[in-house]
XYZ file of C-alpha atoms in Angstrom:
332
model
C 19.647 -70.958 -3.925
C 21.242 -69.106 -1.012
C 22.840 -65.727 -1.620
C 25.697 -64.473 0.527
C 25.489 -60.711 1.138
C 28.580 -58.899 2.407
C 28.719 -55.534 4.167
C 25.074 -55.491 5.235
C 24.196 -52.672 7.637
C 21.943 -53.364 10.622
C 19.126 -51.215 9.209
C 19.508 -52.871 5.832
C 19.351 -56.504 6.957
C 15.583 -56.845 7.595
C 14.826 -55.089 4.296
C 17.141 -57.419 2.409
C 15.722 -60.550 4.053
C 12.145 -59.430 3.400
C 12.856 -58.641 -0.247
C 14.371 -62.056 -0.943
C 11.645 -63.947 0.976
C 9.731 -66.199 -1.372
C 12.518 -66.135 -3.926
C 15.818 -67.280 -2.435
C 17.471 -67.477 0.963
C 19.965 -64.787 1.863
C 22.722 -64.920 4.449
C 23.725 -61.444 5.629
C 27.211 -60.614 6.896
C 28.367 -57.302 8.330
C 31.954 -57.853 7.142
C 33.062 -56.456 3.807
C 34.262 -58.582 0.937
C 38.037 -58.464 0.561
C 40.962 -60.868 0.285
C 40.552 -62.020 3.897
C 36.795 -62.655 3.727
C 36.459 -63.961 0.164
C 36.930 -67.642 1.192
C 33.648 -67.394 3.160
C 31.828 -67.301 -0.190
C 32.901 -70.821 -1.165
C 29.854 -72.762 -2.318
C 27.681 -69.679 -2.956
C 26.689 -69.204 -6.580
C 25.654 -65.595 -5.959
C 27.232 -62.998 -3.695
C 26.051 -59.446 -3.077
C 28.573 -56.756 -2.235
C 28.591 -53.194 -0.954
C 30.390 -50.195 -2.386
C 33.331 -50.598 0.003
C 34.085 -54.146 -1.074
C 37.470 -54.772 -2.695
C 36.971 -56.976 -5.723
C 40.506 -57.067 -7.062
C 41.851 -59.905 -9.190
C 42.762 -62.064 -6.188
C 39.323 -61.712 -4.627
C 37.640 -62.503 -7.933
C 39.838 -65.560 -8.440
C 38.910 -66.807 -4.957
C 35.208 -66.291 -5.672
C 35.364 -68.060 -9.037
C 37.327 -70.976 -7.584
C 34.713 -71.335 -4.858
C 31.859 -71.635 -7.318
C 30.539 -68.074 -7.418
C 29.004 -67.088 -10.748
C 27.191 -63.834 -9.931
C 28.333 -60.671 -8.168
C 25.382 -58.381 -7.448
C 26.715 -55.082 -6.152
C 24.334 -52.954 -4.106
C 25.502 -49.609 -5.463
C 25.657 -47.548 -8.618
C 29.434 -47.173 -8.561
C 31.606 -50.105 -9.577
C 35.140 -48.688 -9.576
C 35.973 -51.240 -6.866
C 35.510 -54.179 -9.264
C 38.106 -55.360 -11.791
C 35.628 -55.966 -14.607
C 38.223 -57.278 -17.056
C 39.274 -60.016 -14.651
C 35.653 -60.818 -13.846
C 34.926 -61.323 -17.537
C 37.959 -63.569 -18.015
C 36.832 -65.681 -15.061
C 33.285 -66.013 -16.402
C 31.705 -64.050 -13.562
C 28.500 -62.126 -14.170
C 28.606 -58.681 -12.567
C 25.533 -56.530 -11.995
C 24.992 -53.265 -10.163
C 22.129 -50.925 -9.305
C 22.051 -48.468 -12.185
C 19.867 -45.932 -10.386
C 17.992 -45.191 -7.191
C 16.444 -42.147 -5.555
C 18.542 -39.137 -6.651
C 16.841 -37.082 -3.949
C 18.540 -39.019 -1.158
C 22.005 -37.850 -2.246
C 20.970 -34.392 -3.451
C 19.156 -33.599 -0.215
C 22.089 -34.810 1.857
C 24.510 -32.705 -0.179
C 22.395 -29.709 0.747
C 22.376 -30.864 4.365
C 26.169 -30.702 4.344
C 26.182 -27.321 2.601
C 23.779 -25.817 5.107
C 25.554 -27.409 8.064
C 28.904 -25.833 7.222
C 27.405 -22.513 6.128
C 25.385 -22.047 9.339
C 27.891 -23.790 11.674
C 25.285 -26.295 12.820
C 27.713 -28.856 14.264
C 29.609 -26.235 16.256
C 26.354 -24.713 17.537
C 24.981 -28.105 18.554
C 28.164 -29.022 20.406
C 28.091 -25.710 22.254
C 24.493 -25.940 23.393
C 25.121 -29.409 24.783
C 27.499 -27.643 27.180
C 24.926 -24.880 27.761
C 27.071 -22.391 25.846
C 24.579 -20.227 23.975
C 26.905 -17.599 22.524
C 26.678 -16.707 18.828
C 30.378 -15.909 18.406
C 31.751 -17.638 15.318
C 28.360 -18.881 14.124
C 27.607 -16.277 11.465
C 26.630 -17.725 8.093
C 25.513 -16.249 4.780
C 22.250 -16.045 2.863
C 22.284 -18.338 -0.161
C 19.706 -16.397 -2.129
C 21.383 -14.409 -4.899
C 24.665 -16.254 -4.586
C 26.104 -18.603 -7.211
C 26.134 -22.390 -7.061
C 28.372 -24.474 -9.302
C 27.229 -28.025 -10.048
C 29.891 -30.347 -11.419
C 27.853 -33.148 -12.993
C 24.216 -32.545 -13.878
C 22.793 -36.030 -14.211
C 19.848 -37.226 -12.131
C 21.438 -36.332 -8.781
C 22.936 -33.106 -10.064
C 19.556 -32.121 -11.479
C 17.853 -32.804 -8.142
C 20.516 -30.715 -6.399
C 19.986 -27.928 -8.943
C 16.228 -27.880 -8.378
C 16.831 -27.267 -4.675
C 19.338 -24.535 -5.499
C 16.746 -22.937 -7.770
C 14.329 -22.983 -4.846
C 16.858 -21.056 -2.779
C 16.968 -18.405 -5.500
C 20.606 -18.995 -6.464
C 22.398 -18.287 -9.725
C 23.081 -21.617 -11.436
C 26.332 -22.643 -13.147
C 26.818 -26.145 -14.518
C 29.617 -28.243 -15.971
C 29.195 -31.599 -17.694
C 29.996 -33.408 -20.930
C 26.408 -32.753 -22.060
C 23.829 -30.199 -21.024
C 20.749 -31.337 -19.123
C 17.687 -29.616 -20.677
C 15.869 -29.699 -17.326
C 18.699 -27.737 -15.713
C 18.808 -25.271 -18.608
C 15.077 -24.726 -18.167
C 15.731 -23.824 -14.533
C 18.138 -21.132 -15.691
C 21.445 -22.982 -15.443
C 24.285 -21.607 -17.541
C 26.833 -24.182 -18.655
C 30.408 -22.924 -18.481
C 33.900 -24.396 -18.465
C 35.211 -25.796 -15.218
C 37.653 -22.936 -14.682
C 34.932 -20.301 -14.780
C 32.665 -22.336 -12.522
C 35.406 -22.734 -9.932
C 36.256 -19.039 -10.019
C 32.689 -17.701 -9.751
C 30.783 -20.174 -7.570
C 30.132 -19.496 -3.899
C 29.067 -23.093 -3.416
C 30.418 -26.041 -5.429
C 28.881 -29.511 -5.308
C 30.273 -32.625 -7.006
C 27.964 -35.097 -8.748
C 30.115 -36.940 -11.287
C 31.142 -40.612 -11.305
C 34.683 -41.625 -10.406
C 36.703 -42.810 -13.376
C 40.176 -42.223 -14.733
C 39.149 -38.924 -16.344
C 37.580 -37.562 -13.139
C 40.129 -38.776 -10.586
C 41.218 -35.688 -8.614
C 38.882 -33.540 -10.686
C 39.272 -31.063 -7.839
C 43.052 -31.008 -7.575
C 45.459 -28.449 -6.149
C 45.015 -26.105 -9.117
C 41.219 -26.339 -8.949
C 41.211 -25.604 -5.238
C 43.418 -22.559 -5.712
C 41.033 -21.307 -8.425
C 38.105 -21.310 -6.010
C 37.037 -18.305 -3.963
C 38.660 -18.044 -0.539
C 35.210 -18.041 1.070
C 33.666 -20.776 -1.100
C 31.880 -23.866 0.186
C 32.822 -27.261 -1.273
C 30.575 -30.320 -0.985
C 31.384 -33.843 -2.152
C 28.710 -36.530 -1.798
C 29.768 -38.518 -4.865
C 33.146 -40.329 -4.672
C 36.146 -39.507 -2.526
C 38.636 -39.835 -5.361
C 37.203 -36.759 -7.057
C 39.071 -34.548 -4.574
C 42.803 -34.448 -3.895
C 42.463 -34.596 -0.128
C 46.062 -33.720 0.696
C 45.771 -30.592 -1.465
C 42.485 -29.769 0.260
C 44.107 -30.034 3.683
C 46.873 -27.689 2.543
C 44.319 -25.067 1.483
C 42.377 -25.450 4.732
C 45.571 -24.969 6.717
C 46.039 -21.709 4.836
C 42.683 -20.551 6.229
C 40.704 -20.835 3.009
C 37.050 -21.755 2.452
C 33.949 -20.970 4.454
C 33.246 -24.666 4.770
C 33.793 -28.131 3.339
C 31.253 -30.940 3.582
C 32.474 -34.435 2.707
C 30.372 -37.576 2.764
C 33.115 -39.513 0.969
C 36.877 -39.825 1.303
C 39.347 -41.215 -1.206
C 40.887 -43.637 1.301
C 37.635 -44.559 3.042
C 37.899 -48.321 2.393
C 38.606 -50.071 5.670
C 37.351 -47.068 7.662
C 33.878 -45.989 6.642
C 30.941 -48.107 7.856
C 33.144 -49.441 10.681
C 33.586 -48.502 14.346
C 37.165 -47.300 14.749
C 36.517 -45.279 17.901
C 38.698 -47.484 20.105
C 41.555 -47.742 17.616
C 44.383 -45.492 16.522
C 43.533 -44.320 13.008
C 46.801 -44.220 11.092
C 45.477 -42.080 8.247
C 47.146 -38.757 9.047
C 45.316 -36.930 6.251
C 41.887 -37.894 7.538
C 42.930 -37.234 11.135
C 43.993 -33.707 10.173
C 40.916 -33.134 8.022
C 38.415 -33.753 10.811
C 40.150 -31.266 13.127
C 39.221 -28.217 11.047
C 36.260 -26.372 12.571
C 34.831 -25.527 9.138
C 34.819 -29.129 7.911
C 32.076 -31.722 8.340
C 32.880 -35.333 7.437
C 30.189 -38.019 7.364
C 30.560 -41.707 6.589
C 29.180 -42.203 3.060
C 25.580 -41.969 4.197
C 24.082 -39.673 1.554
C 22.252 -42.569 -0.134
C 21.059 -43.994 3.182
C 17.320 -43.365 3.232
C 14.623 -46.009 3.499
C 13.425 -45.032 0.028
C 16.810 -45.347 -1.665
C 17.896 -48.504 0.172
C 14.587 -50.201 -0.689
C 15.106 -49.362 -4.361
C 18.687 -50.650 -4.209
C 17.566 -53.916 -2.633
C 14.688 -54.391 -5.080
C 17.091 -53.931 -7.988
C 19.530 -56.396 -6.420
C 16.800 -59.012 -6.040
C 15.839 -58.502 -9.674
C 19.483 -58.904 -10.722
C 19.605 -62.264 -8.953
C 16.289 -63.397 -10.469
C 17.486 -62.379 -13.940
C 20.684 -64.373 -13.450
C 18.836 -67.492 -12.339
C 16.438 -67.190 -15.291
C 19.287 -66.675 -17.748
C 18.174 -63.142 -18.601
C 20.500 -60.196 -19.125
C 18.974 -57.307 -17.208
C 19.693 -53.612 -17.668
C 22.016 -53.548 -14.660
C 24.501 -56.103 -15.979
C 28.076 -54.848 -16.357
C 29.643 -58.178 -17.287
C 27.262 -60.666 -18.915
C 26.958 -64.356 -18.190
C 29.690 -66.352 -19.885
C 28.419 -68.204 -22.940
């Protein structure tokens, strides 16, 4: 069987081909799966998609009509897939339920440190041989308070690093993580966390209940000199409200690896085009904001784990097994 993989990055392609070698053939495309590209999948029983694919009802109908029976998404998140429609069409949907939490946690800290110590500004200056320190003053993290919204595997990894910095730990989640409690984390309500934390990092999944978890009211509740980091899902933050607060001169720094309207932008080269997203265009102009292109997961360790899980999802489908990563089971 030949698998068609959409949205494959250049660094990812050789890993994907090597992992499938000896099992099935894989055809790798750099384009993302959407309504325009879905017809390419005609004749492929299995397709693999990336997190920025758009699997709405029309795309799923096109896939099913073309003979696709398995969608193997190479990500943990699946908010881009209409699961109800997939089930009605008899499509099996699988994801990667977990991979290295350290990849995302470490990158979240990279963003936090970059905005706190003005690394991007300093680097840009020294390229022009400007070695002044004006405007580059940061703050010690030791003794300050970090607020972790979401203390699952990634949130726990982030908390362990915060503990290493000697920070006071506040957490918010539907259930307490004993490992975080052991580190000294105090679980509080969201309002208290927002009001007291010097650094806030988001590590919750995107769903209806968490959409715009950090909305205008939440942003106003934060300290004027707080740092906000989002390496989870863009929809957790009301970006227009964030821009309004930044325009008012608030926050020491904001580090974003995700953006709520990133589909059609992130992972693509738009440098020679006019980007019509005024909110994003304004966001990247603030000197205390660092935006990266959804790369927190992108380490060799994490990508290898993602690919291995994807291969296993395909093998389970072919063998008629229901693996642990299945979201929508094979139609009976």
